[in-house]
C-alpha positions as a LaTeX table, in Angstrom:
\begin{tabular}{lrrr}
\hline
Residue & $x$ (\AA) & $y$ (\AA) & $z$ (\AA) \\
\hline
Met1 & 76.20 & 108.32 & 96.96 \\
Ser2 & 78.90 & 106.56 & 98.95 \\
Ser3 & 81.10 & 105.89 & 95.90 \\
Gln4 & 81.51 & 109.66 & 95.48 \\
Ala5 & 82.78 & 109.95 & 99.06 \\
Phe6 & 85.20 & 107.11 & 98.32 \\
Gln7 & 86.45 & 109.01 & 95.26 \\
Asp8 & 87.16 & 111.96 & 97.56 \\
Ile9 & 89.55 & 109.73 & 99.51 \\
Ile10 & 91.28 & 108.73 & 96.26 \\
Ser11 & 91.62 & 112.32 & 95.08 \\
Gly12 & 92.69 & 113.50 & 98.56 \\
Pro13 & 95.11 & 111.69 & 100.89 \\
Leu14 & 95.65 & 108.73 & 98.56 \\
Thr15 & 96.78 & 111.05 & 95.76 \\
Ser16 & 99.21 & 112.70 & 98.19 \\
Tyr17 & 100.56 & 109.28 & 99.09 \\
Leu18 & 100.95 & 108.35 & 95.41 \\
Thr19 & 102.73 & 111.63 & 94.61 \\
Leu20 & 105.20 & 111.23 & 97.48 \\
Ser21 & 105.78 & 107.59 & 96.55 \\
Ser22 & 106.63 & 108.65 & 93.01 \\
Gln23 & 109.14 & 111.14 & 94.40 \\
Leu24 & 110.80 & 108.49 & 96.56 \\
Gly25 & 110.95 & 106.20 & 93.53 \\
Gly26 & 112.22 & 102.63 & 93.37 \\
Glu27 & 110.21 & 99.90 & 95.05 \\
Val28 & 108.05 & 102.48 & 96.86 \\
Ala29 & 106.80 & 103.89 & 93.55 \\
Ala30 & 106.12 & 100.40 & 92.16 \\
His31 & 104.30 & 99.49 & 95.37 \\
Ala32 & 102.17 & 102.63 & 95.20 \\
Lys33 & 101.06 & 101.78 & 91.67 \\
Leu34 & 99.62 & 98.49 & 92.93 \\
Val35 & 97.95 & 100.29 & 95.84 \\
Ser36 & 96.31 & 102.74 & 93.41 \\
Glu37 & 94.99 & 99.85 & 91.32 \\
Ala38 & 93.60 & 98.17 & 94.46 \\
Phe39 & 91.66 & 101.31 & 95.44 \\
Gln40 & 90.32 & 101.72 & 91.90 \\
Thr41 & 89.18 & 98.10 & 91.97 \\
Gln42 & 87.34 & 98.70 & 95.23 \\
Leu43 & 85.73 & 101.82 & 93.79 \\
Gln44 & 84.28 & 99.70 & 90.97 \\
Tyr45 & 82.98 & 97.24 & 93.55 \\
Leu46 & 81.25 & 100.04 & 95.49 \\
Gln47 & 79.69 & 101.42 & 92.31 \\
Leu48 & 78.35 & 97.95 & 91.56 \\
Ala49 & 76.82 & 97.72 & 95.05 \\
Glu50 & 74.91 & 100.95 & 94.44 \\
Cys51 & 73.04 & 99.59 & 91.43 \\
Arg52 & 72.25 & 95.98 & 92.28 \\
Thr53 & 70.99 & 93.77 & 95.08 \\
Val54 & 73.28 & 91.75 & 97.30 \\
Pro55 & 74.80 & 88.80 & 95.40 \\
Ser56 & 75.01 & 85.22 & 96.54 \\
Gln57 & 78.01 & 84.22 & 98.60 \\
Ala58 & 79.56 & 82.34 & 95.68 \\
Glu59 & 79.14 & 85.28 & 93.32 \\
Gln60 & 80.43 & 87.70 & 95.92 \\
Gly61 & 83.65 & 85.69 & 96.08 \\
Gln62 & 84.01 & 86.05 & 92.31 \\
Leu63 & 83.38 & 89.79 & 92.45 \\
Leu64 & 86.00 & 90.25 & 95.17 \\
Gln65 & 88.65 & 88.24 & 93.36 \\
Pro66 & 90.24 & 91.27 & 91.59 \\
Thr67 & 90.70 & 93.12 & 94.90 \\
Ser68 & 92.14 & 90.00 & 96.51 \\
Leu69 & 94.67 & 89.60 & 93.69 \\
Lys70 & 95.79 & 93.22 & 94.04 \\
Ile71 & 96.35 & 92.82 & 97.78 \\
Gln72 & 98.30 & 89.63 & 97.14 \\
Ala73 & 100.51 & 91.38 & 94.57 \\
Ile74 & 101.23 & 94.18 & 97.05 \\
Gln75 & 102.37 & 91.70 & 99.70 \\
Glu76 & 104.43 & 89.64 & 97.23 \\
Leu77 & 106.35 & 92.74 & 96.14 \\
Arg78 & 107.36 & 93.29 & 99.78 \\
Glu79 & 108.59 & 89.68 & 100.07 \\
Lys80 & 110.71 & 90.03 & 96.93 \\
Asn81 & 112.48 & 93.15 & 98.24 \\
Arg82 & 113.49 & 92.26 & 101.78 \\
Thr83 & 116.96 & 93.72 & 101.30 \\
Ser84 & 115.66 & 97.05 & 100.01 \\
Gln85 & 116.44 & 100.21 & 101.96 \\
Tyr86 & 112.70 & 100.86 & 101.75 \\
Phe87 & 111.71 & 97.52 & 103.30 \\
Asn88 & 109.97 & 99.29 & 106.20 \\
His89 & 107.95 & 101.37 & 103.72 \\
Leu90 & 106.86 & 98.24 & 101.86 \\
Ser91 & 106.03 & 96.46 & 105.12 \\
Ala92 & 103.93 & 99.37 & 106.40 \\
Ile93 & 101.72 & 99.13 & 103.32 \\
Ser94 & 101.64 & 95.33 & 103.14 \\
Glu95 & 100.59 & 94.97 & 106.78 \\
Ser96 & 97.74 & 97.50 & 106.51 \\
Ile97 & 96.43 & 97.09 & 102.94 \\
Pro98 & 94.09 & 94.24 & 104.05 \\
Ala99 & 91.93 & 97.11 & 105.37 \\
Leu100 & 90.29 & 97.00 & 101.94 \\
Gly101 & 88.72 & 93.75 & 103.06 \\
Trp102 & 86.22 & 95.74 & 105.15 \\
Val103 & 83.60 & 95.02 & 102.48 \\
Thr104 & 83.35 & 91.45 & 103.82 \\
Ile105 & 83.07 & 92.45 & 107.50 \\
Ser106 & 79.84 & 92.85 & 109.44 \\
Pro107 & 78.35 & 94.14 & 111.65 \\
Ala108 & 81.25 & 96.53 & 112.47 \\
Pro109 & 83.68 & 97.00 & 109.56 \\
Ala110 & 85.10 & 100.37 & 110.69 \\
Pro111 & 87.00 & 98.95 & 113.73 \\
Tyr112 & 88.56 & 96.38 & 111.39 \\
Ile113 & 90.13 & 99.19 & 109.35 \\
Lys114 & 91.49 & 100.71 & 112.56 \\
Glu115 & 93.00 & 97.34 & 113.45 \\
Met116 & 94.77 & 97.11 & 110.08 \\
Asn117 & 96.00 & 100.68 & 110.42 \\
Asp118 & 97.51 & 99.77 & 113.79 \\
Ala119 & 99.11 & 96.66 & 112.28 \\
Gly120 & 101.16 & 98.85 & 109.96 \\
Gln121 & 102.10 & 101.31 & 112.70 \\
Phe122 & 105.05 & 99.19 & 113.80 \\
Tyr123 & 106.71 & 99.83 & 110.43 \\
Thr124 & 105.57 & 103.42 & 109.94 \\
Asn125 & 107.25 & 104.20 & 113.26 \\
Arg126 & 110.44 & 102.69 & 111.89 \\
Val127 & 110.21 & 104.87 & 108.80 \\
Leu128 & 109.84 & 107.95 & 110.99 \\
Lys129 & 112.73 & 106.84 & 113.18 \\
Asp130 & 115.06 & 106.22 & 110.24 \\
Trp131 & 114.19 & 109.20 & 108.04 \\
Lys132 & 112.78 & 112.08 & 110.08 \\
Gln133 & 116.24 & 113.64 & 110.44 \\
Lys134 & 117.22 & 112.93 & 106.83 \\
Asp135 & 114.32 & 113.54 & 104.45 \\
Gln136 & 111.00 & 115.21 & 105.31 \\
Arg137 & 109.32 & 113.52 & 102.35 \\
His138 & 109.35 & 110.20 & 104.19 \\
Val139 & 107.58 & 111.79 & 107.16 \\
Asp140 & 104.95 & 113.27 & 104.83 \\
Trp141 & 104.65 & 109.88 & 103.12 \\
Val142 & 103.75 & 108.24 & 106.44 \\
Lys143 & 101.23 & 110.95 & 107.27 \\
Ala144 & 99.55 & 110.64 & 103.86 \\
Trp145 & 99.13 & 106.87 & 104.15 \\
Val146 & 97.86 & 106.96 & 107.74 \\
Glu147 & 95.43 & 109.72 & 106.77 \\
Thr148 & 94.20 & 107.60 & 103.85 \\
Leu149 & 93.26 & 104.73 & 106.16 \\
Thr150 & 91.84 & 107.10 & 108.78 \\
Glu151 & 89.52 & 108.70 & 106.23 \\
Leu152 & 88.60 & 105.25 & 104.92 \\
Gln153 & 87.56 & 104.31 & 108.44 \\
Gly154 & 85.45 & 107.46 & 108.74 \\
Phe155 & 83.87 & 106.82 & 105.34 \\
Val156 & 82.86 & 103.28 & 106.31 \\
Lys157 & 81.55 & 104.40 & 109.69 \\
Gln158 & 79.32 & 107.00 & 108.02 \\
His159 & 78.07 & 105.16 & 104.94 \\
His160 & 78.43 & 101.46 & 105.77 \\
Thr161 & 78.14 & 101.34 & 109.55 \\
Thr162 & 77.01 & 97.72 & 109.88 \\
Gly163 & 78.48 & 96.39 & 106.62 \\
Leu164 & 78.54 & 97.10 & 102.91 \\
Val165 & 75.18 & 98.51 & 101.80 \\
Trp166 & 73.72 & 97.06 & 98.59 \\
Ala167 & 70.87 & 98.50 & 96.58 \\
Lys168 & 67.41 & 97.28 & 97.56 \\
Thr169 & 66.39 & 97.00 & 93.90 \\
Gly170 & 68.39 & 96.47 & 90.76 \\
Ala171 & 69.78 & 93.82 & 88.47 \\
Ala172 & 69.77 & 90.42 & 90.05 \\
Gly173 & 72.98 & 88.54 & 90.28 \\
Ile174 & 73.94 & 86.09 & 87.56 \\
Pro175 & 74.37 & 82.61 & 89.01 \\
Pro176 & 77.90 & 81.22 & 88.73 \\
Pro177 & 78.49 & 78.78 & 85.84 \\
Pro178 & 78.32 & 75.05 & 86.56 \\
Pro179 & 81.62 & 73.24 & 87.07 \\
Pro180 & 83.33 & 71.71 & 84.01 \\
Gly181 & 81.94 & 68.35 & 82.94 \\
Gly182 & 78.26 & 69.18 & 83.40 \\
Met183 & 76.01 & 68.99 & 86.40 \\
Pro184 & 76.55 & 66.16 & 88.90 \\
Pro185 & 74.15 & 63.18 & 88.62 \\
Pro186 & 71.07 & 63.16 & 90.84 \\
Pro187 & 71.23 & 61.16 & 94.07 \\
Pro188 & 69.94 & 57.56 & 93.93 \\
Val189 & 66.22 & 57.06 & 94.54 \\
Leu190 & 65.49 & 55.53 & 97.93 \\
Pro191 & 62.93 & 52.72 & 98.20 \\
Pro192 & 59.51 & 53.70 & 99.62 \\
Leu193 & 59.13 & 53.52 & 103.36 \\
Glu194 & 56.29 & 51.02 & 102.99 \\
Ser195 & 58.75 & 48.45 & 101.66 \\
Leu196 & 60.94 & 48.60 & 104.75 \\
Ser197 & 60.18 & 46.06 & 107.47 \\
Leu198 & 59.71 & 47.78 & 110.79 \\
Asp199 & 58.36 & 44.80 & 112.73 \\
Asn200 & 61.19 & 44.05 & 115.10 \\
Ser201 & 59.04 & 43.03 & 118.08 \\
Asn202 & 60.49 & 39.52 & 118.19 \\
Asp203 & 64.08 & 40.84 & 118.20 \\
Arg204 & 63.30 & 43.37 & 120.94 \\
Ser205 & 61.61 & 40.69 & 123.08 \\
Ala206 & 64.68 & 38.48 & 122.84 \\
Leu207 & 66.90 & 41.40 & 123.77 \\
Phe208 & 64.90 & 42.33 & 126.88 \\
Ala209 & 64.79 & 38.68 & 127.92 \\
Gln210 & 68.58 & 38.58 & 127.88 \\
Ile211 & 68.85 & 41.82 & 129.86 \\
Asn212 & 66.33 & 40.67 & 132.50 \\
Gln213 & 68.47 & 37.67 & 133.42 \\
Gly214 & 70.23 & 39.84 & 136.03 \\
Glu215 & 73.43 & 38.28 & 137.36 \\
Asp216 & 72.81 & 35.11 & 135.34 \\
Ile217 & 73.70 & 37.05 & 132.19 \\
Thr218 & 77.44 & 36.52 & 132.86 \\
Lys219 & 77.20 & 32.71 & 133.11 \\
Ser220 & 77.56 & 32.32 & 129.35 \\
Leu221 & 80.80 & 34.34 & 129.24 \\
Lys222 & 84.07 & 32.48 & 128.77 \\
Lys223 & 86.89 & 32.89 & 131.26 \\
Val224 & 90.07 & 34.57 & 129.91 \\
Thr225 & 92.96 & 32.32 & 130.89 \\
Ser226 & 96.61 & 33.34 & 131.26 \\
Asp227 & 97.60 & 31.93 & 127.88 \\
Met228 & 95.04 & 34.25 & 126.23 \\
Gln229 & 96.35 & 37.52 & 127.77 \\
Thr230 & 98.57 & 39.56 & 125.44 \\
His231 & 100.58 & 41.20 & 128.25 \\
Lys232 & 101.73 & 37.71 & 129.38 \\
Asn233 & 102.21 & 36.30 & 125.88 \\
Pro234 & 104.19 & 38.64 & 123.56 \\
Asn235 & 103.64 & 36.24 & 120.66 \\
Leu236 & 100.00 & 37.26 & 120.59 \\
Arg237 & 101.02 & 40.84 & 119.70 \\
Thr238 & 102.51 & 39.86 & 116.35 \\
Gly239 & 99.17 & 39.76 & 114.63 \\
Pro240 & 97.57 & 42.69 & 112.83 \\
Ala241 & 96.80 & 45.70 & 114.98 \\
Pro242 & 93.10 & 45.97 & 115.82 \\
Phe243 & 90.96 & 48.96 & 114.89 \\
Lys244 & 93.32 & 50.07 & 112.13 \\
Ala245 & 91.51 & 51.76 & 109.27 \\
Pro246 & 91.82 & 49.85 & 106.00 \\
Val247 & 93.90 & 51.43 & 103.28 \\
Ser248 & 92.30 & 51.62 & 99.87 \\
Val249 & 94.11 & 49.85 & 97.05 \\
Gly250 & 96.28 & 52.12 & 94.96 \\
Ala251 & 96.23 & 54.96 & 97.52 \\
Pro252 & 99.41 & 55.02 & 99.64 \\
Ala253 & 99.07 & 56.12 & 103.23 \\
Ala254 & 99.63 & 59.84 & 103.67 \\
Ala255 & 102.82 & 60.66 & 105.52 \\
Pro256 & 102.90 & 63.49 & 108.07 \\
Val257 & 103.45 & 66.82 & 106.41 \\
Lys258 & 106.76 & 68.41 & 107.32 \\
Ala259 & 108.03 & 71.82 & 106.39 \\
Pro260 & 110.47 & 71.40 & 103.50 \\
Pro261 & 114.01 & 72.55 & 104.24 \\
Ser262 & 115.12 & 75.70 & 102.55 \\
Asn263 & 116.86 & 74.80 & 99.29 \\
Lys264 & 118.04 & 78.30 & 98.56 \\
Pro265 & 121.81 & 78.75 & 98.43 \\
Pro266 & 123.40 & 80.40 & 101.49 \\
Val267 & 124.44 & 84.00 & 101.13 \\
Phe268 & 127.22 & 85.83 & 102.96 \\
Ala269 & 128.07 & 89.02 & 101.14 \\
Arg270 & 128.53 & 92.76 & 101.49 \\
Asp271 & 126.38 & 95.08 & 99.39 \\
Gly272 & 127.56 & 98.63 & 99.99 \\
Lys273 & 126.64 & 99.46 & 103.57 \\
Lys274 & 124.72 & 96.20 & 104.05 \\
Trp275 & 126.02 & 92.82 & 105.11 \\
Leu276 & 123.68 & 90.09 & 103.85 \\
Val277 & 123.59 & 86.79 & 105.74 \\
Glu278 & 120.83 & 84.59 & 104.32 \\
His279 & 119.72 & 80.94 & 104.31 \\
Gln280 & 122.61 & 79.71 & 106.45 \\
Arg281 & 122.05 & 76.27 & 107.98 \\
Gly282 & 124.11 & 74.77 & 110.79 \\
Asn283 & 126.88 & 77.33 & 110.39 \\
Lys284 & 128.23 & 78.33 & 113.83 \\
Ser285 & 131.30 & 80.24 & 112.63 \\
Leu286 & 129.86 & 83.21 & 110.72 \\
Val287 & 131.91 & 86.36 & 111.41 \\
Val288 & 131.53 & 89.93 & 110.14 \\
Glu289 & 134.84 & 91.79 & 110.39 \\
Gly290 & 135.97 & 95.16 & 109.14 \\
Ala291 & 132.49 & 96.68 & 109.31 \\
Glu292 & 132.10 & 100.44 & 109.60 \\
Met293 & 129.90 & 102.45 & 111.95 \\
Asn294 & 127.28 & 103.17 & 109.26 \\
Asn295 & 126.95 & 99.52 & 108.22 \\
Val296 & 123.87 & 97.35 & 108.71 \\
Val297 & 123.76 & 93.55 & 109.12 \\
Tyr298 & 120.69 & 91.76 & 107.72 \\
Met299 & 120.26 & 88.11 & 108.74 \\
Tyr300 & 117.39 & 86.32 & 107.00 \\
Gly301 & 116.04 & 82.77 & 106.89 \\
Cys302 & 118.91 & 81.23 & 108.86 \\
Phe303 & 118.61 & 78.00 & 110.87 \\
Asp304 & 120.84 & 76.69 & 113.66 \\
Ser305 & 123.52 & 79.28 & 112.91 \\
Thr306 & 125.57 & 81.79 & 114.91 \\
Leu307 & 126.79 & 85.14 & 113.64 \\
Thr308 & 129.48 & 87.24 & 115.37 \\
Val309 & 129.79 & 90.92 & 114.47 \\
Lys310 & 133.07 & 92.57 & 115.45 \\
Gly311 & 133.36 & 96.31 & 115.86 \\
Lys312 & 130.70 & 98.99 & 116.23 \\
Ile313 & 128.07 & 99.21 & 113.48 \\
Asn314 & 124.74 & 100.96 & 113.00 \\
Ser315 & 122.15 & 98.19 & 113.45 \\
Ile316 & 121.36 & 94.48 & 113.13 \\
Phe317 & 118.16 & 92.96 & 111.74 \\
Leu318 & 117.14 & 89.30 & 112.16 \\
Asp319 & 114.20 & 88.21 & 110.05 \\
Ser320 & 112.57 & 84.74 & 109.94 \\
Cys321 & 115.46 & 82.99 & 111.67 \\
Arg322 & 115.13 & 79.84 & 113.81 \\
Lys323 & 117.41 & 78.47 & 116.51 \\
Ser324 & 120.03 & 81.07 & 115.64 \\
Ala325 & 122.18 & 83.45 & 117.67 \\
Ile326 & 123.84 & 86.84 & 117.20 \\
Val327 & 126.84 & 88.13 & 119.17 \\
Phe328 & 128.04 & 91.70 & 118.65 \\
Asp329 & 130.19 & 94.39 & 120.24 \\
Ser330 & 128.22 & 97.67 & 120.07 \\
Leu331 & 125.48 & 99.29 & 118.01 \\
Val332 & 124.65 & 102.89 & 117.22 \\
Ser333 & 120.92 & 102.25 & 116.75 \\
Ser334 & 119.22 & 98.92 & 117.52 \\
Val335 & 118.98 & 95.18 & 117.06 \\
Glu336 & 115.61 & 93.91 & 115.80 \\
Phe337 & 113.96 & 90.49 & 115.68 \\
Val338 & 110.97 & 89.87 & 113.40 \\
Asn339 & 109.19 & 86.56 & 112.74 \\
Cys340 & 111.87 & 84.58 & 114.55 \\
Gln341 & 111.76 & 81.44 & 116.71 \\
Ser342 & 114.16 & 80.36 & 119.47 \\
Val343 & 116.81 & 83.03 & 118.92 \\
Gln344 & 119.49 & 84.44 & 121.21 \\
Met345 & 121.56 & 87.60 & 121.29 \\
Gln346 & 124.49 & 88.77 & 123.35 \\
Val347 & 125.88 & 92.29 & 123.44 \\
Leu348 & 129.46 & 92.70 & 124.62 \\
Gly349 & 129.41 & 96.49 & 124.57 \\
Lys350 & 126.45 & 98.86 & 124.32 \\
Val351 & 123.10 & 98.73 & 122.51 \\
Pro352 & 120.47 & 101.51 & 122.86 \\
Thr353 & 117.35 & 99.62 & 121.69 \\
Ile354 & 116.17 & 96.04 & 121.24 \\
Ser355 & 113.00 & 95.49 & 119.19 \\
Ile356 & 111.10 & 92.17 & 119.16 \\
Asp357 & 108.11 & 91.62 & 116.88 \\
Lys358 & 106.17 & 88.41 & 116.13 \\
Thr359 & 108.87 & 86.29 & 117.72 \\
Asp360 & 108.49 & 83.19 & 119.91 \\
Gly361 & 111.49 & 82.52 & 122.11 \\
Cys362 & 114.15 & 85.22 & 122.52 \\
Gln363 & 117.01 & 85.14 & 125.03 \\
Ile364 & 118.76 & 88.49 & 125.56 \\
Tyr365 & 122.18 & 88.57 & 127.27 \\
Leu366 & 123.15 & 92.08 & 128.32 \\
Ser367 & 126.52 & 93.55 & 129.25 \\
Pro368 & 127.18 & 95.96 & 132.14 \\
Glu369 & 127.39 & 98.81 & 129.59 \\
Ser370 & 123.89 & 98.04 & 128.25 \\
Met371 & 121.88 & 98.35 & 131.44 \\
Gln372 & 120.09 & 101.44 & 130.07 \\
Val373 & 118.76 & 99.59 & 127.04 \\
Glu374 & 115.13 & 100.03 & 125.93 \\
Ile375 & 113.30 & 96.83 & 124.90 \\
Val376 & 110.19 & 97.16 & 122.71 \\
Ser377 & 108.15 & 93.99 & 122.13 \\
Ser378 & 104.90 & 93.23 & 120.34 \\
Lys379 & 103.03 & 90.01 & 119.48 \\
Ser380 & 105.87 & 87.94 & 120.95 \\
Ser381 & 106.30 & 85.30 & 123.67 \\
Glu382 & 108.93 & 83.50 & 125.78 \\
Met383 & 111.24 & 86.51 & 126.02 \\
Asn384 & 113.88 & 86.57 & 128.76 \\
Val385 & 116.51 & 89.13 & 129.66 \\
Met386 & 119.75 & 87.91 & 131.25 \\
Val387 & 121.18 & 90.69 & 133.44 \\
Pro388 & 124.85 & 90.35 & 134.49 \\
Lys389 & 125.66 & 90.08 & 138.19 \\
Ala390 & 128.81 & 91.08 & 140.06 \\
Asn391 & 130.06 & 87.50 & 140.30 \\
Gly392 & 129.94 & 87.01 & 136.53 \\
Asp393 & 126.68 & 85.05 & 136.46 \\
Phe394 & 123.39 & 86.21 & 134.98 \\
Ala395 & 120.02 & 86.87 & 136.60 \\
Glu396 & 117.09 & 85.92 & 134.39 \\
Phe397 & 114.02 & 88.17 & 134.08 \\
Pro398 & 111.05 & 87.38 & 131.81 \\
Ile399 & 109.48 & 90.13 & 129.72 \\
Pro400 & 105.74 & 90.37 & 130.57 \\
Glu401 & 103.33 & 88.82 & 128.11 \\
Gln402 & 100.04 & 89.16 & 130.02 \\
Tyr403 & 98.24 & 92.39 & 130.85 \\
Lys404 & 95.07 & 93.53 & 132.55 \\
Thr405 & 93.14 & 96.52 & 131.25 \\
Thr406 & 90.43 & 98.32 & 133.19 \\
Val407 & 88.00 & 100.91 & 131.89 \\
Ser408 & 87.17 & 104.16 & 133.65 \\
Ser409 & 85.53 & 107.43 & 132.74 \\
Thr410 & 88.93 & 108.89 & 131.85 \\
Gly411 & 89.98 & 106.04 & 129.55 \\
Leu412 & 91.87 & 102.76 & 129.84 \\
Ser413 & 94.42 & 101.67 & 132.41 \\
Thr414 & 96.71 & 98.72 & 131.69 \\
Val415 & 98.99 & 96.95 & 134.16 \\
Val416 & 101.19 & 93.87 & 133.94 \\
Val417 & 99.74 & 90.63 & 135.29 \\
Glu418 & 102.48 & 88.59 & 136.96 \\
Ser419 & 102.45 & 84.83 & 136.46 \\
Lys420 & 101.81 & 82.86 & 139.65 \\
Gly421 & 103.36 & 79.70 & 138.21 \\
\hline
\end{tabular}
């Protein structure tokens, strides 16, 4: 039975992941508890599929609701702990936990799990980068989670190749209850067709007689004089606009929906080794001074703001910022952009790595000392690198966004496709 093979995943790599999460503690342990509950919920769903026939689409939505709520709770915990030192751990799980949605995918659910596993790889790589020299448990934690999803993919490929398999016989599904207030009334009874008059021969004859007049058909049309033309008589435009849909009484016209401005209070504070700059709006004079080399700057949810970081620090992280800029001297590690729009950065000294993820619009101004920088981008667009020239100006180079992949017997080959525009 396939549910037994699923239990092997729970007792194997998932248990290793849970044990290591408990050792790391904090938000990681709390996150892992929700993950464990999500897998147990899916196990119950698989056991149900083994003993009953496929339910209706409406009932299937009800049966999947517990799993959906668990996934939502996992992702909400990540959003509530953006300043945690384990944010990358939480993000790795939150980005890949939708793999449990394979039960709704057909005819090829296994590749979907692989896709979700890859979605979390961006953050698991960060965990490895930040912790592999400090604590081996974090490395083992990454391996345990990746192995969990890999075995889940293999399980689905073996037991549910084209989609979740339901029992051919078993208890039939219980229809969902009717909505509150009773069943809707039946539709009105239409009159019998015999009572409808279909004799329109006289009307059709008159119509064809008008059409067969040829050029004489226009003789009955009235000439439009100059005083009747709206473009020559502005006064004629003051009347009601034609073709405007009537507005029902008591229902005001719907205004265009606009994103509400952030009403959270701005934050500019230091928390140990972290500098927190959050929800700043229209502030062009933000400055971080006196930072140490092991400090980290975290800029979140800022709009139309500019932050200047003086001195050499460890790293800078911009998350969900719009129309904002960052200027800094030098970094030990990297500067990262995630979920940003129309952002800029300028390095005055040296930066080893620039990471861009899910960002639309990123201008990068380099210094002569940063010509050896490595730029890693994914799921982003409109990225440009400004390289300094000898005369003090900058040469602009776009980061490729379009690629061509060809298939051969040895694998895949991918090259950049240059824009001809």
